[in-house]
CSV table of C-alpha atoms in Angstrom, one decimal:
chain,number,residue,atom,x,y,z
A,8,UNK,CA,96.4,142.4,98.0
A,9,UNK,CA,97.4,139.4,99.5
A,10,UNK,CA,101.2,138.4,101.3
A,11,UNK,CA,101.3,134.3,102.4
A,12,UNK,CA,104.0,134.3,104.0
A,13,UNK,CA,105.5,131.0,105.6
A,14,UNK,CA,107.8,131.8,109.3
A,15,UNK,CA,110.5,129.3,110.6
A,16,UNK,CA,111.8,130.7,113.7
A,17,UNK,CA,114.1,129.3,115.9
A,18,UNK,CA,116.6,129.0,118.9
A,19,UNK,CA,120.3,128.6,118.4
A,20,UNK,CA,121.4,128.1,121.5
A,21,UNK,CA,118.7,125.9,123.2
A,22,UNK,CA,120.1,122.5,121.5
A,23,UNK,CA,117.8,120.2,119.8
A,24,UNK,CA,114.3,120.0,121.7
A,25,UNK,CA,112.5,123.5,119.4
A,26,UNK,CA,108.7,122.8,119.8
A,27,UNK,CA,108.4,124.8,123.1
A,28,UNK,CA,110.0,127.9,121.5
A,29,UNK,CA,107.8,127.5,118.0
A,30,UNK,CA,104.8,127.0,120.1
A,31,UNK,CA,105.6,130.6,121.8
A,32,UNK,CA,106.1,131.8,118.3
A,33,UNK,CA,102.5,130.0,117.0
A,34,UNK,CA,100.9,131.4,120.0
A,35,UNK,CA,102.4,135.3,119.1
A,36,UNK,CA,100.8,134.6,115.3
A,37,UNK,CA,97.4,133.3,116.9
A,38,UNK,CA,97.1,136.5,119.2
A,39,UNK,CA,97.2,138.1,115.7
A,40,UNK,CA,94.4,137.0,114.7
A,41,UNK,CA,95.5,136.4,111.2
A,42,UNK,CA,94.6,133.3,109.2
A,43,UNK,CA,97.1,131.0,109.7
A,44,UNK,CA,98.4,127.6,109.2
A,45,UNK,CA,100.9,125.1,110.9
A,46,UNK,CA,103.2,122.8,109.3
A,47,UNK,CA,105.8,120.2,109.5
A,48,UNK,CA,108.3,122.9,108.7
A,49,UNK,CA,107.0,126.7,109.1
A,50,UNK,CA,103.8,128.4,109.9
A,51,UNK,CA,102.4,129.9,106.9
A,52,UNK,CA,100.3,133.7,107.6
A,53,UNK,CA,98.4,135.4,105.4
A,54,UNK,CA,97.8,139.4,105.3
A,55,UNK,CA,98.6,142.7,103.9
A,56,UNK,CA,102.0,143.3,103.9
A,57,UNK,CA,102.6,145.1,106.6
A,58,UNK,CA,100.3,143.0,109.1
A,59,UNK,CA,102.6,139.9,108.1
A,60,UNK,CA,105.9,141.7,108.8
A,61,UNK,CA,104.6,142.9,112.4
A,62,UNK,CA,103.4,139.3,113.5
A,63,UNK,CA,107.1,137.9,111.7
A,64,UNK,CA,108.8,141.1,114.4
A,65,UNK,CA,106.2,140.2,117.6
A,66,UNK,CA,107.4,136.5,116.8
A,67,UNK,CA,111.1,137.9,117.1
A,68,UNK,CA,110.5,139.7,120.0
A,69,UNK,CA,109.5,137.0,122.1
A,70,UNK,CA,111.9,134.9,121.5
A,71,UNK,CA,114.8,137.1,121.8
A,72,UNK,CA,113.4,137.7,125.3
A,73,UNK,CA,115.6,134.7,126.5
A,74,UNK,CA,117.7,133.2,123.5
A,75,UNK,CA,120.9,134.7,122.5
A,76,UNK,CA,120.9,133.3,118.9
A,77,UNK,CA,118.3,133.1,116.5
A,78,UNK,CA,117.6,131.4,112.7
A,79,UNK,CA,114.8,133.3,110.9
A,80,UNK,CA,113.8,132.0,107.2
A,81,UNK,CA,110.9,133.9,105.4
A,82,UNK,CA,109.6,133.6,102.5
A,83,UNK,CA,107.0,135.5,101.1
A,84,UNK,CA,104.4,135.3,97.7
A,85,UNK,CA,102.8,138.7,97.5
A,86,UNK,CA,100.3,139.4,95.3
A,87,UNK,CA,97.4,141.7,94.0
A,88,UNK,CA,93.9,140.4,94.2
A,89,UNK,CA,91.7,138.7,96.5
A,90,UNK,CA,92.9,136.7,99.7
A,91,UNK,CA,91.8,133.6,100.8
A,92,UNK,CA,95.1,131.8,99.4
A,93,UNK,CA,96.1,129.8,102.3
A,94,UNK,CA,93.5,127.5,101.1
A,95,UNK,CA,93.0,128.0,97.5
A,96,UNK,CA,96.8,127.3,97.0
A,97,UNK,CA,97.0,124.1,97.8
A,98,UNK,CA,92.8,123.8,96.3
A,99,UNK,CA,94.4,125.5,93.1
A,100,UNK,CA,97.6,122.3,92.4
A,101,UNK,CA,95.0,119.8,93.4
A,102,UNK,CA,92.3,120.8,91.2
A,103,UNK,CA,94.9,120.6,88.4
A,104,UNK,CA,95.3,116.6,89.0
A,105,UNK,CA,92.0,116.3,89.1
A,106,UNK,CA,90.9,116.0,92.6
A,107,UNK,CA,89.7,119.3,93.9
A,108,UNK,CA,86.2,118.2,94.9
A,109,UNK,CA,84.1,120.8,96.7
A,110,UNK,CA,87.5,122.3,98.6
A,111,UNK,CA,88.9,122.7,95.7
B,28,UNK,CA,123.5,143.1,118.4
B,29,UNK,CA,123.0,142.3,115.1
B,30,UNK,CA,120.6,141.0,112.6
B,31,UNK,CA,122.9,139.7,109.2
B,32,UNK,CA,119.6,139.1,106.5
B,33,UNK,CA,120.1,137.9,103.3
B,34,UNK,CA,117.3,139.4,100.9
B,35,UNK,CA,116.1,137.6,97.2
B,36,UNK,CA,113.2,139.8,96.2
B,37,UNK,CA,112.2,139.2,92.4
B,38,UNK,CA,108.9,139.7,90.5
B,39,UNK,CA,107.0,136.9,89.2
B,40,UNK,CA,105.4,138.5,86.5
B,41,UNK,CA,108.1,139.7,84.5
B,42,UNK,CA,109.7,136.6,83.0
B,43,UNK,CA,113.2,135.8,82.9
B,44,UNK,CA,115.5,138.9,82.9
B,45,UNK,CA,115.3,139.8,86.5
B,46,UNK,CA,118.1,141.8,86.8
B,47,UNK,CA,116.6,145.8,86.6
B,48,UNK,CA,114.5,144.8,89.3
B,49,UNK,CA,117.8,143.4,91.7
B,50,UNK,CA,119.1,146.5,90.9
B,51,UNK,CA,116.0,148.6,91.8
B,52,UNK,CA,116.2,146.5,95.2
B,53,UNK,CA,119.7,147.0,95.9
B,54,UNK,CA,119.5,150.5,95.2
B,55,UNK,CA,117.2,150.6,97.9
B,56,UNK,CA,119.3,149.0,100.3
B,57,UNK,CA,122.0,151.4,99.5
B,58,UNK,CA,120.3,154.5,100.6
B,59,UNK,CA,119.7,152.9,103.6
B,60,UNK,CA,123.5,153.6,104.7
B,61,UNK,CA,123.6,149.6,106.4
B,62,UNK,CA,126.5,147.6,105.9
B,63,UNK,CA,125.5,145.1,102.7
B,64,UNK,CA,126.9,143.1,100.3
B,65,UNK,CA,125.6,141.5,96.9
B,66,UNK,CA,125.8,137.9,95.9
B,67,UNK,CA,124.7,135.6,93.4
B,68,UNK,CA,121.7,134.7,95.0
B,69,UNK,CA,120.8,137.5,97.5
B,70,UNK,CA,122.3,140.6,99.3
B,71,UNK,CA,123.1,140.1,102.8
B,72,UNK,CA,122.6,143.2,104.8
B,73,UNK,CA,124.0,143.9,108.5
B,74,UNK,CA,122.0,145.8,111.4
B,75,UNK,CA,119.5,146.0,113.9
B,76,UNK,CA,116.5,144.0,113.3
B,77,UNK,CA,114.5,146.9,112.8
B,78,UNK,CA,117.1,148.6,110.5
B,79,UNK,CA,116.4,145.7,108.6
B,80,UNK,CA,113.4,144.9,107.8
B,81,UNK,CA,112.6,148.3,107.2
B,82,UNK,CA,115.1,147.6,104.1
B,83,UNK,CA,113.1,144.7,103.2
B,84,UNK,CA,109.7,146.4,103.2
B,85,UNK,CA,111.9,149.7,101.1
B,86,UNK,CA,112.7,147.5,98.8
B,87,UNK,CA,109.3,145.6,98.7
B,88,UNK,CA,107.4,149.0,98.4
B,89,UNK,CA,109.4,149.5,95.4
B,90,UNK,CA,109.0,146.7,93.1
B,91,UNK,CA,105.4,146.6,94.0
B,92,UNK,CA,105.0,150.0,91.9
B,93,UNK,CA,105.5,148.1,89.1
B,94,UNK,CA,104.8,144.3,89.5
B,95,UNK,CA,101.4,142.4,90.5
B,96,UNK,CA,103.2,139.5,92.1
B,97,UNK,CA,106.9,139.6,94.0
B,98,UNK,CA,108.6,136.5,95.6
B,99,UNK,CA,110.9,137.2,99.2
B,100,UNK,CA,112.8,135.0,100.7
B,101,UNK,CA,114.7,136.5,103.7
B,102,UNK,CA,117.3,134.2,105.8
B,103,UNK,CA,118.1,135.9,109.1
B,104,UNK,CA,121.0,135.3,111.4
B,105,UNK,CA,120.9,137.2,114.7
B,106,UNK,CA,122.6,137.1,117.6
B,107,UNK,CA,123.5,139.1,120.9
B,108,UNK,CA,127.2,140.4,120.8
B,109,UNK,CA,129.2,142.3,118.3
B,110,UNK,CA,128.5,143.5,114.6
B,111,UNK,CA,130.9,143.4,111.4
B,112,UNK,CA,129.6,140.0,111.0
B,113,UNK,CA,129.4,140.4,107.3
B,114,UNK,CA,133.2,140.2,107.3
B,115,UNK,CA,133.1,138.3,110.1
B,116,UNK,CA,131.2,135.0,109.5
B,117,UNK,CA,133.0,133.8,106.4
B,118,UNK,CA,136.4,135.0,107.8
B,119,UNK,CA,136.1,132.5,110.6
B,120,UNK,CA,134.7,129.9,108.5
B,121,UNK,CA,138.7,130.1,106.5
B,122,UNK,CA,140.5,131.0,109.3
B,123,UNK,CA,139.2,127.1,110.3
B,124,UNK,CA,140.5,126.0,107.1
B,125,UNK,CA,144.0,127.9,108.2
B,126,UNK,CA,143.6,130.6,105.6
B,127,UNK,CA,142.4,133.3,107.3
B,128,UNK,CA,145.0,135.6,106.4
B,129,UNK,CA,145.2,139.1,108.3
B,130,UNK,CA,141.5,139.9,107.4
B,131,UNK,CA,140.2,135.9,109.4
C,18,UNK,CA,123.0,124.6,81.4
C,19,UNK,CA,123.8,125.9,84.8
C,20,UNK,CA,122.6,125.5,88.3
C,21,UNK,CA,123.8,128.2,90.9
C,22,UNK,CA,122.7,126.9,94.1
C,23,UNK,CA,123.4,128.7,97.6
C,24,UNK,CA,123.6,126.0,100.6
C,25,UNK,CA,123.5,126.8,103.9
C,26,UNK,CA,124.1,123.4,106.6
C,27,UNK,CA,124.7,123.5,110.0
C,28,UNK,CA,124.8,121.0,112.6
C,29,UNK,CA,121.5,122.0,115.5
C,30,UNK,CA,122.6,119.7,118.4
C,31,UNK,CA,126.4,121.9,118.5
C,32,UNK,CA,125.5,125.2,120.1
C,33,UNK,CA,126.2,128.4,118.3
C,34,UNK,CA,129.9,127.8,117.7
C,35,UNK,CA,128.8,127.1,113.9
C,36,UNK,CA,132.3,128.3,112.0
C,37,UNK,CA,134.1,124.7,112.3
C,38,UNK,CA,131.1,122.8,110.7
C,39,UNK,CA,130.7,125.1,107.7
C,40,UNK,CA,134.5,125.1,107.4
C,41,UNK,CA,134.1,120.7,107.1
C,42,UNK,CA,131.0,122.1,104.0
C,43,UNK,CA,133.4,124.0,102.7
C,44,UNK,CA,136.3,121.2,102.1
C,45,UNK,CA,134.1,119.1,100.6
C,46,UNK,CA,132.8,121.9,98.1
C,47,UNK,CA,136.6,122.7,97.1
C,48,UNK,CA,137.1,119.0,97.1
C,49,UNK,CA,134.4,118.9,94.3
C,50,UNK,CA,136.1,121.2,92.2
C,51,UNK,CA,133.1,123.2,91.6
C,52,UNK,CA,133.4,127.1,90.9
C,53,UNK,CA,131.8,128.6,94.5
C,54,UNK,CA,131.5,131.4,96.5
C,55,UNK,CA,131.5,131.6,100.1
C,56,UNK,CA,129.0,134.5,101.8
C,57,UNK,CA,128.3,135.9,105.0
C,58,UNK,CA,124.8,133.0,105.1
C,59,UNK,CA,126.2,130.4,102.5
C,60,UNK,CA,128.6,128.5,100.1
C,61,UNK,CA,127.0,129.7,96.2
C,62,UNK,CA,128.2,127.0,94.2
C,63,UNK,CA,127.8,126.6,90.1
C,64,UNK,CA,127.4,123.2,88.0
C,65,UNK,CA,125.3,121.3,86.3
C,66,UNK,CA,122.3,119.9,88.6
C,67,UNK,CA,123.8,116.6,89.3
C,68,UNK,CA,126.9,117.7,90.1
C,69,UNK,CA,125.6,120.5,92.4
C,70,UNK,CA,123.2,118.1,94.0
C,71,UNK,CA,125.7,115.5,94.5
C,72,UNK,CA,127.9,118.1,96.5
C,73,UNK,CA,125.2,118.9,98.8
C,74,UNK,CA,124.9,115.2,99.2
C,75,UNK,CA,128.5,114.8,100.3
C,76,UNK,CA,128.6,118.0,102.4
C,77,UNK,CA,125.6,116.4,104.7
C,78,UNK,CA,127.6,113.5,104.8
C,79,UNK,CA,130.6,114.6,105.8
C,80,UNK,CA,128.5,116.6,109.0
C,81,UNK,CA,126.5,113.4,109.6
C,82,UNK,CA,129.4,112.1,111.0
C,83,UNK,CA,128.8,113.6,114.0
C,84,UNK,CA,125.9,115.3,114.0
C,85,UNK,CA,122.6,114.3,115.5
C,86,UNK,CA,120.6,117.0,113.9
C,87,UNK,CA,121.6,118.8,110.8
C,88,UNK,CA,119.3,122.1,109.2
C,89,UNK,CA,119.6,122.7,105.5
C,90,UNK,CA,118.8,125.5,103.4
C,91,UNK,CA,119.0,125.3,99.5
C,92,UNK,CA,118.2,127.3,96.7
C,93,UNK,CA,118.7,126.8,93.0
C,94,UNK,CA,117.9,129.3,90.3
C,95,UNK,CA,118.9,127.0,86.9
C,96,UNK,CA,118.6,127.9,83.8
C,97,UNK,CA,119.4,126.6,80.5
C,98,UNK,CA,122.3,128.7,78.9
C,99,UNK,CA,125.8,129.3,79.5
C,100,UNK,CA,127.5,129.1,82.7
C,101,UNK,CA,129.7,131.3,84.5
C,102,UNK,CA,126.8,133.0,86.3
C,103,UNK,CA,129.1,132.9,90.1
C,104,UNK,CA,130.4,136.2,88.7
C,105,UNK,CA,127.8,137.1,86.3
C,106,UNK,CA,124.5,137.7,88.4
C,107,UNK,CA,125.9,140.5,90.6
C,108,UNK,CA,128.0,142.0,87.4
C,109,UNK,CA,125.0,142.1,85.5
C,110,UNK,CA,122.8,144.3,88.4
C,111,UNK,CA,125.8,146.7,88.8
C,112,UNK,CA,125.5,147.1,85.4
C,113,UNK,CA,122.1,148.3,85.8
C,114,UNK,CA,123.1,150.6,88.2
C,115,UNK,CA,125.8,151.7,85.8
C,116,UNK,CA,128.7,150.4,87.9
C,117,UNK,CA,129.5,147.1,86.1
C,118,UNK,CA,133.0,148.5,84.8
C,119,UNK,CA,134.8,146.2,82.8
C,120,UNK,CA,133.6,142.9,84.3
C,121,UNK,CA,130.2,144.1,83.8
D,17,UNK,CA,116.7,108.7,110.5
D,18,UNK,CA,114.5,111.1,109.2
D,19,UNK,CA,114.9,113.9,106.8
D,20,UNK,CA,112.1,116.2,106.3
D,21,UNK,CA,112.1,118.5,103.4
D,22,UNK,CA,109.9,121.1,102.2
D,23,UNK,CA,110.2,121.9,98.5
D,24,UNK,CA,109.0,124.7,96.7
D,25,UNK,CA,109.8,124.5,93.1
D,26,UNK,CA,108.3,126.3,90.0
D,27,UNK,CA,109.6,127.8,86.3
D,28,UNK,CA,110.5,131.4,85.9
D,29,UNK,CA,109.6,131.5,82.8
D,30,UNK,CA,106.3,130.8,82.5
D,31,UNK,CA,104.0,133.6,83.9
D,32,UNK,CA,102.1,133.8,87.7
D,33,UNK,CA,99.4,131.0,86.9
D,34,UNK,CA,101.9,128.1,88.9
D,35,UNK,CA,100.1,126.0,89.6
D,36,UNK,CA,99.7,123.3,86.3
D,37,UNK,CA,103.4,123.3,87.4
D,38,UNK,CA,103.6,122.7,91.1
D,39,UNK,CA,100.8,119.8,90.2
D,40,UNK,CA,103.2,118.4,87.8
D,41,UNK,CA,106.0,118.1,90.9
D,42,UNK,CA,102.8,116.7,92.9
D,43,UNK,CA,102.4,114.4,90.9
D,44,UNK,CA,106.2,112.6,91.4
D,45,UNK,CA,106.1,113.2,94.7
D,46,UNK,CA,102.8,111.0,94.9
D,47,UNK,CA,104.5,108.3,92.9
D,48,UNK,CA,107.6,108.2,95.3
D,49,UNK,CA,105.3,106.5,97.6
D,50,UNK,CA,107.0,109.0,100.5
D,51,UNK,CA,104.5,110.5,102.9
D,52,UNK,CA,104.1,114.1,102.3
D,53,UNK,CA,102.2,117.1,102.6
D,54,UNK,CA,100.8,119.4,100.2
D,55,UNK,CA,100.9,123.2,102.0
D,56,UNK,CA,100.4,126.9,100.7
D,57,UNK,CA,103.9,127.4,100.5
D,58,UNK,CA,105.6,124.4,99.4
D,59,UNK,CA,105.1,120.4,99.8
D,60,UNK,CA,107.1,118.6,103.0
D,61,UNK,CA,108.3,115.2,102.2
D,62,UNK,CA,109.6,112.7,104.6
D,63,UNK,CA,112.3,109.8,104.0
D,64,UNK,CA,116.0,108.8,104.2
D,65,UNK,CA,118.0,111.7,103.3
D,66,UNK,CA,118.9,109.5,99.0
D,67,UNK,CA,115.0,109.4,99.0
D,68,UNK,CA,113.9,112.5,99.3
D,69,UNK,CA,116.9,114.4,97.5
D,70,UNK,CA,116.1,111.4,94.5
D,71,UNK,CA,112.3,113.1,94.3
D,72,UNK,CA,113.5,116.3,94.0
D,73,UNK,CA,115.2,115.5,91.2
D,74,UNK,CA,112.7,113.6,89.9
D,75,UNK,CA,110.5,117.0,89.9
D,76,UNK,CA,113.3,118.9,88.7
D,77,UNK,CA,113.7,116.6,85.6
D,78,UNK,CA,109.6,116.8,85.1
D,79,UNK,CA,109.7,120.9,85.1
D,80,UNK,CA,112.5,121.1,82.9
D,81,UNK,CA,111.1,119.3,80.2
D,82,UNK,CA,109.8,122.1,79.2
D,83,UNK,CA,111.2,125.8,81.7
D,84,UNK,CA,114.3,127.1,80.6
D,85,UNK,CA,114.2,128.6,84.1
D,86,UNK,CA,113.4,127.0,87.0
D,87,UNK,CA,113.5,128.7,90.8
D,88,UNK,CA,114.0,125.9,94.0
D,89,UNK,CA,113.8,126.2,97.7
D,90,UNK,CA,114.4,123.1,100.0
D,91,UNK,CA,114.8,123.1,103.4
D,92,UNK,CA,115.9,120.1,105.4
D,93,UNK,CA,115.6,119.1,108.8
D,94,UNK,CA,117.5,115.6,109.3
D,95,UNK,CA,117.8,114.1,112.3
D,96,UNK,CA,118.4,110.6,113.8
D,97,UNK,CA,115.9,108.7,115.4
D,98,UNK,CA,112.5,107.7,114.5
D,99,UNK,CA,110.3,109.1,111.3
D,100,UNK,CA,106.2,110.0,111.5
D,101,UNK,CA,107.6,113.5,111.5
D,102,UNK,CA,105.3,115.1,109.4
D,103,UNK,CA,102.7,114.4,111.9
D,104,UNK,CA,104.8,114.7,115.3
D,105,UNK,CA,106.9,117.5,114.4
D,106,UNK,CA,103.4,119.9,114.2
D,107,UNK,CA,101.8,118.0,117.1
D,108,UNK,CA,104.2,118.4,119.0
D,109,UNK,CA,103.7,122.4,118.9
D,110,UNK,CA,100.2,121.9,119.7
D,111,UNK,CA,101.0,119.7,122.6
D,112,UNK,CA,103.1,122.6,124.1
D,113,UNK,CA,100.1,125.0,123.7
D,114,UNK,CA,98.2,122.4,125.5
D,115,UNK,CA,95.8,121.6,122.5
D,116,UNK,CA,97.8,117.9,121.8
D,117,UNK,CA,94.2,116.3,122.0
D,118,UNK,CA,94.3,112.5,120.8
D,119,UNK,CA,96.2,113.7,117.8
D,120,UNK,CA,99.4,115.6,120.0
C-alpha cells in the first residue's frame, strides 16, 4: 500500500516572503525520513497512510508554533500495491510518449 | 481555535457513479458529532485539527474496505480565535456585499 | 454538458482579513450570471467549461487590481450530461443515506 | 508577472491505469512551448496568467475527446515581478535550509 501525498502549507499572516516557513515545513518531512520530493508548488511524500498523515500533523505543529493563520491543501492518491511511485509516476506518463529510457 | 477542512474523498476504481461512496464518507463524518456541512464538491467540516483529521482518516479507513485506489483532496483553513466559522466565513463574505441579513 | 467548478482566490500580500476580497469574487460570479453556490472554502459555480473558465479569469482580474500576490484553488468535476448538478450532487448522496426527500 | 500552476487532470471514467491520459495532457503542455515540470502529483506550468489558463484548456479539450468525465485540480500562485519560478520558487527553500549550493 502506497499514499503519495503532495503538502502545501503555509502562513497567513506573515505577508508574501513563504520560503522560510516551507523550508521549516520540508525540514519536519526530512526528519521523517520518508521519501520525499520538492516542487515548485508542494512537497510530495510517500507512505502508508498513517505515516503520511503524522508528517502532514508534525508539519502543522511547527508552524502553528508562531503563526496565527494557516492554508493547508492535501491531496492524496492511495493505493494498493507496491511503493516506489514518487518516481515511477512521473517514469509511468513519460514512458507513454515514448521517452522513458532507463528511468523510466 | 479552529481547523474548517473541506474533504473530496472518491474511489478511482469504481467508475462514474460516485455517489454511495460520498455517502459512505459523509456518514462517517456524521458520527463524528463535528459541526459539517455538504457541498457540491466536498464537505467542509469544523474542529480541532486533530478532531479533524481523525474524520479524514474514518472516512479513508472506510472506503478502503472496498476500493484499491481512493483520491483525497483536503483544503484546510485554520486559525487562532473563535469557532462557528462554518457559518461564519461565508456570512462575512455577504455581509461585505451588504446582505448579510441577521444571520452576517 | 456541465462543469461544476469550486474556486477559492485570495489575495496573499493582504493579511488575514480575507472576507472583502472574496466578497469582490463573488460580484463578479453574480455578474456572470452563472448558477453558484457560496461555501464555508469557496464560490461552486456551474456552466459549460468556457463559461466557467472565463469567470475565474475575470474574478483574478478584478483582484489583480490591487493585489501583488494572488493564490488560487480550482477544481472541476465535468461531465458530459445534463446540468443542474449545484443542487443535484449533494441531493443525490442524501439520497443514499435515505434522506433526499423530495428534492432527492 | 508570473503565474505558476500546477495541474492535475485525468478522466473518471476510464479505470486506475492514468497515465496514457496524463501523457496525452503532457503532451500539450510540451507544445505550449511554456516551461514546466512534470511531478508525481501533477505538472507546474509557468507563464502569463491567458497562457497558462489557454493550456489547460487545451488539455481539457484533448481528454474530452474521448472521457465523459473528467476530474481537474489547479492551483495558482500569481504574483508580479519576475518569472524563472519553477526553478527559484524550490531553491529558494533549499537556500533557507542552507543547501542553495550553485543552484539556490
Amino acid at each position: 500500500m502506497s499514499a503519495v501525498a503532495e503538502l502545501t502549507i503555509f502562513p497567513m499572516d506573515k505577508g508574501v516572503s513563504l520560503s522560510p516557513y516551507v523550508a521549516r515545513a520540508l525540514a519536519v518531512i526530512r526528519q521523517s525520513g520518508l521519501p520525499h520530493a520538492l516542487g515548485p508548488m508542494g512537497t510530495c511524500i510517500e507512505g502508508e497512510w498513517d505515516e503520511v498523515m503524522a508528517v502532514v500533523t508534525a508539519c502543522f505543529e511547527e508552524l502553528r508554533k508562531d503563526s496565527a493563520r494557516i492554508n493547508v491543501s492535501l491531496r492524496v492518491d492511495w493505493r494498493s500495491g507496491p511503493g516506489g511511485r514518487l518516481a515511477a509516476k512521473p517514469a509511468s506518463v513519460l514512458e507513454k510518449l515514448g521517452q522513458g529510457g532507463p528511468r523510466g
